[in-house]
PDB file of C-alpha atoms in Angstrom:
ATOM      1  CA  MET A   1     139.731 145.511 103.361  1.00 62.00           C
ATOM      2  CA  PRO A   2     138.545 149.031 103.989  1.00 76.00           C
ATOM      3  CA  THR A   3     137.642 149.795 107.586  1.00 83.00           C
ATOM      4  CA  ALA A   4     134.096 149.561 108.920  1.00 85.00           C
ATOM      5  CA  ILE A   5     134.060 153.362 108.871  1.00 86.00           C
ATOM      6  CA  ALA A   6     134.502 153.441 105.096  1.00 88.00           C
ATOM      7  CA  HIS A   7     131.892 150.732 104.574  1.00 88.00           C
ATOM      8  CA  MET A   8     129.442 152.597 106.820  1.00 89.00           C
ATOM      9  CA  ALA A   9     129.983 155.797 104.842  1.00 90.00           C
ATOM     10  CA  ALA A  10     129.569 154.202 101.418  1.00 91.00           C
ATOM     11  CA  GLY A  11     126.465 152.130 102.268  1.00 89.00           C
ATOM     12  CA  PRO A  12     124.213 155.038 103.281  1.00 87.00           C
ATOM     13  CA  ALA A  13     125.514 157.111 100.356  1.00 88.00           C
ATOM     14  CA  LEU A  14     124.431 154.430  97.919  1.00 87.00           C
ATOM     15  CA  ALA A  15     121.135 153.946  99.765  1.00 86.00           C
ATOM     16  CA  SER A  16     120.424 157.676  99.461  1.00 82.00           C
ATOM     17  CA  VAL A  17     120.529 157.288  95.686  1.00 82.00           C
ATOM     18  CA  LEU A  18     118.420 154.139  95.625  1.00 81.00           C
ATOM     19  CA  HIS A  19     115.869 155.302  98.211  1.00 74.00           C
ATOM     20  CA  PRO A  20     115.236 159.003  97.658  1.00 60.00           C
ATOM     21  CA  GLN A  21     112.297 159.207 100.073  1.00 66.00           C
ATOM     22  CA  LYS A  22     112.704 160.202 103.697  1.00 62.00           C
ATOM     23  CA  LYS A  23     114.353 157.354 105.549  1.00 66.00           C
ATOM     24  CA  GLY A  24     113.544 156.226 109.063  1.00 80.00           C
ATOM     25  CA  PHE A  25     115.939 155.179 111.790  1.00 84.00           C
ATOM     26  CA  LEU A  26     115.213 151.464 111.299  1.00 87.00           C
ATOM     27  CA  LEU A  27     116.018 151.611 107.589  1.00 87.00           C
ATOM     28  CA  PHE A  28     119.194 153.591 108.270  1.00 89.00           C
ATOM     29  CA  MET A  29     120.384 151.068 110.870  1.00 92.00           C
ATOM     30  CA  ALA A  30     119.580 148.183 108.510  1.00 93.00           C
ATOM     31  CA  VAL A  31     121.669 149.847 105.775  1.00 93.00           C
ATOM     32  CA  LEU A  32     124.586 150.269 108.186  1.00 94.00           C
ATOM     33  CA  PHE A  33     124.254 146.627 109.236  1.00 96.00           C
ATOM     34  CA  CYS A  34     124.279 145.422 105.612  1.00 96.00           C
ATOM     35  CA  SER A  35     127.295 147.582 104.826  1.00 96.00           C
ATOM     36  CA  ILE A  36     129.481 145.795 107.397  1.00 96.00           C
ATOM     37  CA  LEU A  37     127.791 142.361 107.576  1.00 97.00           C
ATOM     38  CA  PRO A  38     130.173 140.610 105.137  1.00 96.00           C
ATOM     39  CA  ASP A  39     133.130 141.253 107.437  1.00 92.00           C
ATOM     40  CA  LEU A  40     131.648 139.086 110.166  1.00 92.00           C
ATOM     41  CA  ASP A  41     133.532 136.369 108.307  1.00 92.00           C
ATOM     42  CA  VAL A  42     136.670 137.391 110.237  1.00 86.00           C
ATOM     43  CA  ILE A  43     135.445 135.044 112.975  1.00 89.00           C
ATOM     44  CA  ALA A  44     136.607 132.292 110.616  1.00 89.00           C
ATOM     45  CA  PHE A  45     140.198 133.099 111.606  1.00 85.00           C
ATOM     46  CA  GLY A  46     139.401 132.221 115.220  1.00 87.00           C
ATOM     47  CA  MET A  47     137.728 128.990 114.109  1.00 92.00           C
ATOM     48  CA  GLY A  48     140.809 127.836 112.204  1.00 91.00           C
ATOM     49  CA  ILE A  49     139.233 128.341 108.760  1.00 92.00           C
ATOM     50  CA  PRO A  50     141.927 129.473 106.308  1.00 89.00           C
ATOM     51  CA  TYR A  51     141.638 132.833 104.581  1.00 88.00           C
ATOM     52  CA  GLY A  52     141.312 131.291 101.107  1.00 87.00           C
ATOM     53  CA  HIS A  53     138.548 128.848 102.107  1.00 93.00           C
ATOM     54  CA  THR A  54     134.980 129.316 100.820  1.00 93.00           C
ATOM     55  CA  PHE A  55     133.942 130.348 104.340  1.00 94.00           C
ATOM     56  CA  GLY A  56     137.154 132.319 104.966  1.00 92.00           C
ATOM     57  CA  HIS A  57     137.589 136.069 104.825  1.00 91.00           C
ATOM     58  CA  ARG A  58     136.252 137.655 101.625  1.00 94.00           C
ATOM     59  CA  GLY A  59     134.700 134.332 100.635  1.00 95.00           C
ATOM     60  CA  LEU A  60     131.019 133.402 100.619  1.00 97.00           C
ATOM     61  CA  SER A  61     129.956 136.362 102.780  1.00 97.00           C
ATOM     62  CA  HIS A  62     131.355 138.724 100.127  1.00 97.00           C
ATOM     63  CA  SER A  63     129.609 136.975  97.233  1.00 98.00           C
ATOM     64  CA  LEU A  64     126.749 138.272  95.147  1.00 98.00           C
ATOM     65  CA  VAL A  65     124.648 135.280  96.255  1.00 98.00           C
ATOM     66  CA  PHE A  66     125.145 136.295  99.884  1.00 98.00           C
ATOM     67  CA  ALA A  67     124.260 139.911  98.998  1.00 98.00           C
ATOM     68  CA  ALA A  68     121.016 138.779  97.330  1.00 98.00           C
ATOM     69  CA  CYS A  69     120.070 136.544 100.277  1.00 98.00           C
ATOM     70  CA  THR A  70     120.811 139.392 102.699  1.00 98.00           C
ATOM     71  CA  GLY A  71     118.721 141.732 100.545  1.00 97.00           C
ATOM     72  CA  PHE A  72     115.834 139.273 100.541  1.00 97.00           C
ATOM     73  CA  PHE A  73     115.787 138.809 104.319  1.00 97.00           C
ATOM     74  CA  MET A  74     116.476 142.420 105.290  1.00 96.00           C
ATOM     75  CA  ALA A  75     113.790 143.668 102.892  1.00 94.00           C
ATOM     76  CA  ALA A  76     111.344 141.194 104.414  1.00 94.00           C
ATOM     77  CA  LEU A  77     112.160 142.397 107.949  1.00 93.00           C
ATOM     78  CA  ILE A  78     111.714 146.072 107.082  1.00 88.00           C
ATOM     79  CA  TYR A  79     108.650 145.339 104.962  1.00 88.00           C
ATOM     80  CA  LEU A  80     106.983 143.651 107.943  1.00 88.00           C
ATOM     81  CA  THR A  81     107.178 146.974 109.807  1.00 84.00           C
ATOM     82  CA  ASP A  82     105.959 149.096 106.887  1.00 78.00           C
ATOM     83  CA  ARG A  83     103.843 147.316 104.262  1.00 77.00           C
ATOM     84  CA  ARG A  84     103.599 149.742 101.362  1.00 81.00           C
ATOM     85  CA  GLY A  85     103.211 147.212  98.569  1.00 83.00           C
ATOM     86  CA  ILE A  86     105.325 144.919  96.423  1.00 88.00           C
ATOM     87  CA  PHE A  87     107.220 147.753  94.723  1.00 90.00           C
ATOM     88  CA  TYR A  88     108.378 149.022  98.113  1.00 87.00           C
ATOM     89  CA  TYR A  89     109.589 145.516  99.004  1.00 91.00           C
ATOM     90  CA  LEU A  90     111.445 145.306  95.679  1.00 93.00           C
ATOM     91  CA  GLN A  91     113.017 148.700  96.308  1.00 91.00           C
ATOM     92  CA  LEU A  92     114.153 147.540  99.759  1.00 92.00           C
ATOM     93  CA  PHE A  93     115.515 144.321  98.244  1.00 95.00           C
ATOM     94  CA  LEU A  94     117.503 146.354  95.714  1.00 95.00           C
ATOM     95  CA  ILE A  95     118.853 148.674  98.398  1.00 94.00           C
ATOM     96  CA  PHE A  96     119.977 145.945 100.803  1.00 96.00           C
ATOM     97  CA  THR A  97     121.377 143.712  98.067  1.00 97.00           C
ATOM     98  CA  THR A  98     123.331 146.561  96.503  1.00 96.00           C
ATOM     99  CA  VAL A  99     124.656 147.912  99.808  1.00 96.00           C
ATOM    100  CA  THR A 100     125.803 144.422 100.837  1.00 97.00           C
ATOM    101  CA  ALA A 101     127.431 143.841  97.429  1.00 97.00           C
ATOM    102  CA  LEU A 102     129.139 147.235  97.656  1.00 96.00           C
ATOM    103  CA  HIS A 103     131.158 145.839 100.546  1.00 95.00           C
ATOM    104  CA  GLY A 104     132.850 143.348  98.219  1.00 96.00           C
ATOM    105  CA  VAL A 105     133.311 146.000  95.544  1.00 96.00           C
ATOM    106  CA  LEU A 106     135.204 148.216  97.993  1.00 95.00           C
ATOM    107  CA  ASP A 107     137.277 145.245  99.174  1.00 94.00           C
ATOM    108  CA  ALA A 108     138.180 144.454  95.553  1.00 95.00           C
ATOM    109  CA  MET A 109     139.594 147.974  95.297  1.00 95.00           C
ATOM    110  CA  THR A 110     142.105 147.452  98.119  1.00 93.00           C
ATOM    111  CA  SER A 111     145.846 146.955  97.868  1.00 90.00           C
ATOM    112  CA  GLY A 112     146.043 143.586  99.589  1.00 87.00           C
ATOM    113  CA  GLY A 113     144.534 140.282 100.571  1.00 86.00           C
ATOM    114  CA  LEU A 114     143.479 137.351  98.408  1.00 90.00           C
ATOM    115  CA  GLY A 115     140.709 139.045  96.471  1.00 94.00           C
ATOM    116  CA  VAL A 116     136.941 138.756  96.717  1.00 97.00           C
ATOM    117  CA  GLY A 117     134.874 135.635  95.989  1.00 97.00           C
ATOM    118  CA  PHE A 118     132.110 137.461  94.110  1.00 98.00           C
ATOM    119  CA  PHE A 119     130.751 134.337  92.416  1.00 98.00           C
ATOM    120  CA  ILE A 120     130.978 131.778  95.240  1.00 97.00           C
ATOM    121  CA  PRO A 121     129.407 129.130  95.325  1.00 96.00           C
ATOM    122  CA  PHE A 122     129.511 128.871  91.503  1.00 97.00           C
ATOM    123  CA  ASP A 123     133.116 129.966  91.034  1.00 97.00           C
ATOM    124  CA  HIS A 124     135.607 129.926  93.894  1.00 96.00           C
ATOM    125  CA  SER A 125     138.050 132.327  92.243  1.00 96.00           C
ATOM    126  CA  ARG A 126     138.988 135.504  94.074  1.00 97.00           C
ATOM    127  CA  TYR A 127     138.973 138.817  92.227  1.00 97.00           C
ATOM    128  CA  PHE A 128     140.453 142.293  92.486  1.00 96.00           C
ATOM    129  CA  PHE A 129     139.691 145.249  90.260  1.00 96.00           C
ATOM    130  CA  PRO A 130     142.513 146.549  88.082  1.00 95.00           C
ATOM    131  CA  TRP A 131     142.295 149.903  89.888  1.00 93.00           C
ATOM    132  CA  ARG A 132     143.039 149.448  93.603  1.00 94.00           C
ATOM    133  CA  PRO A 133     143.529 152.839  95.286  1.00 93.00           C
ATOM    134  CA  ILE A 134     142.307 151.908  98.801  1.00 92.00           C
ATOM    135  CA  ARG A 135     144.992 150.752 101.188  1.00 90.00           C
ATOM    136  CA  VAL A 136     144.150 147.455 102.843  1.00 86.00           C
ATOM    137  CA  SER A 137     143.355 147.801 106.539  1.00 82.00           C
ATOM    138  CA  PRO A 138     145.201 145.706 109.087  1.00 76.00           C
ATOM    139  CA  ILE A 139     142.995 143.365 111.099  1.00 70.00           C
ATOM    140  CA  GLY A 140     143.030 144.052 114.824  1.00 69.00           C
ATOM    141  CA  LEU A 141     142.978 147.264 116.836  1.00 69.00           C
ATOM    142  CA  GLU A 142     146.641 147.162 117.842  1.00 70.00           C
ATOM    143  CA  ALA A 143     147.819 146.838 114.237  1.00 66.00           C
ATOM    144  CA  PHE A 144     145.408 149.554 113.179  1.00 69.00           C
ATOM    145  CA  ILE A 145     146.795 152.130 115.621  1.00 77.00           C
ATOM    146  CA  SER A 146     150.023 152.659 113.713  1.00 78.00           C
ATOM    147  CA  GLU A 147     151.440 154.624 110.796  1.00 83.00           C
ATOM    148  CA  ARG A 148     149.988 151.999 108.471  1.00 83.00           C
ATOM    149  CA  GLY A 149     146.549 152.521 110.030  1.00 80.00           C
ATOM    150  CA  LEU A 150     146.863 156.270 109.502  1.00 85.00           C
ATOM    151  CA  ASN A 151     147.726 155.695 105.830  1.00 87.00           C
ATOM    152  CA  VAL A 152     144.617 153.494 105.512  1.00 88.00           C
ATOM    153  CA  ILE A 153     142.420 156.254 106.950  1.00 89.00           C
ATOM    154  CA  LYS A 154     143.983 158.807 104.565  1.00 92.00           C
ATOM    155  CA  SER A 155     143.279 156.641 101.527  1.00 91.00           C
ATOM    156  CA  GLU A 156     139.721 155.956 102.709  1.00 92.00           C
ATOM    157  CA  LEU A 157     139.069 159.656 103.243  1.00 93.00           C
ATOM    158  CA  ILE A 158     140.144 160.351  99.673  1.00 94.00           C
ATOM    159  CA  TRP A 159     138.612 157.367  97.862  1.00 94.00           C
ATOM    160  CA  VAL A 160     135.545 156.418  99.944  1.00 93.00           C
ATOM    161  CA  ILE A 161     134.455 158.770 102.727  1.00 92.00           C
ATOM    162  CA  ALA A 162     134.750 162.156 100.972  1.00 94.00           C
ATOM    163  CA  PRO A 163     133.023 160.906  97.779  1.00 94.00           C
ATOM    164  CA  SER A 164     130.297 159.253  99.897  1.00 92.00           C
ATOM    165  CA  LEU A 165     129.632 162.457 101.819  1.00 92.00           C
ATOM    166  CA  ALA A 166     129.650 164.438  98.569  1.00 93.00           C
ATOM    167  CA  LEU A 167     127.101 162.040  97.069  1.00 91.00           C
ATOM    168  CA  ILE A 168     124.856 162.329 100.129  1.00 88.00           C
ATOM    169  CA  MET A 169     125.029 166.135  99.967  1.00 90.00           C
ATOM    170  CA  PHE A 170     124.338 166.084  96.223  1.00 92.00           C
ATOM    171  CA  ILE A 171     121.246 163.904  96.692  1.00 87.00           C
ATOM    172  CA  TYR A 172     120.098 166.117  99.578  1.00 85.00           C
ATOM    173  CA  LEU A 173     120.419 169.234  97.413  1.00 91.00           C
ATOM    174  CA  LEU A 174     118.621 167.551  94.517  1.00 88.00           C
ATOM    175  CA  LYS A 175     115.755 166.658  96.858  1.00 84.00           C
ATOM    176  CA  LYS A 176     115.540 170.259  98.091  1.00 86.00           C
ATOM    177  CA  ILE A 177     115.514 171.610  94.533  1.00 91.00           C
ATOM    178  CA  PHE A 178     112.927 169.048  93.458  1.00 86.00           C
ATOM    179  CA  LEU A 179     110.678 169.876  96.428  1.00 83.00           C
ATOM    180  CA  ARG A 180     110.887 173.613  95.724  1.00 86.00           C
ATOM    181  CA  LEU A 181     110.169 173.113  92.029  1.00 86.00           C
ATOM    182  CA  SER A 182     107.251 170.825  92.870  1.00 84.00           C
ATOM    183  CA  ALA A 183     105.839 173.398  95.286  1.00 81.00           C
ATOM    184  CA  ALA A 184     106.252 176.164  92.702  1.00 81.00           C
ATOM    185  CA  PHE A 185     104.439 174.149  90.015  1.00 82.00           C
ATOM    186  CA  ARG A 186     101.644 173.249  92.415  1.00 82.00           C
ATOM    187  CA  ALA A 187     101.217 176.894  93.408  1.00 77.00           C
ATOM    188  CA  ASN A 188     100.648 177.907  89.779  1.00 69.00           C
TER     189      ASN A 188
END
């Protein structure tokens, strides 16, 4: 799996594309939460649930069904604080569902593990993408602070973090250009 750092870089980058308006702190924190939520399944290890089980790591919590349910509930929570209409709720649903699903997509691009259960509960197969450039992160802080952990960070910088930051900057620049063009057209 990529580290939480990579997931928390990719989630907001994707959200910046899907939600081009100014974002508040609550929405930003909700996006960060959704970007790492699927990895709470690591508690299954401590409960004796095997990795390959439906409720094991990269199982149900990495599925598209879980992403949609997360999107539904997170959108409802944010919508309760800012009721702008049904289209706003649908936009929030899309953002939270997509950011949560992105977690599994990134995990399916890693070099290790058992794959991702994208279609659980309908299909219990685990999947990887054919292209897997992200080094799998060791689980646990002690294992992470090693040469292997450094190699994970290097691969994440190249394949996740730098592209995420570039996307955020690109969207920011597009917004600035759009605002200036809009102001220029309104002035005429």
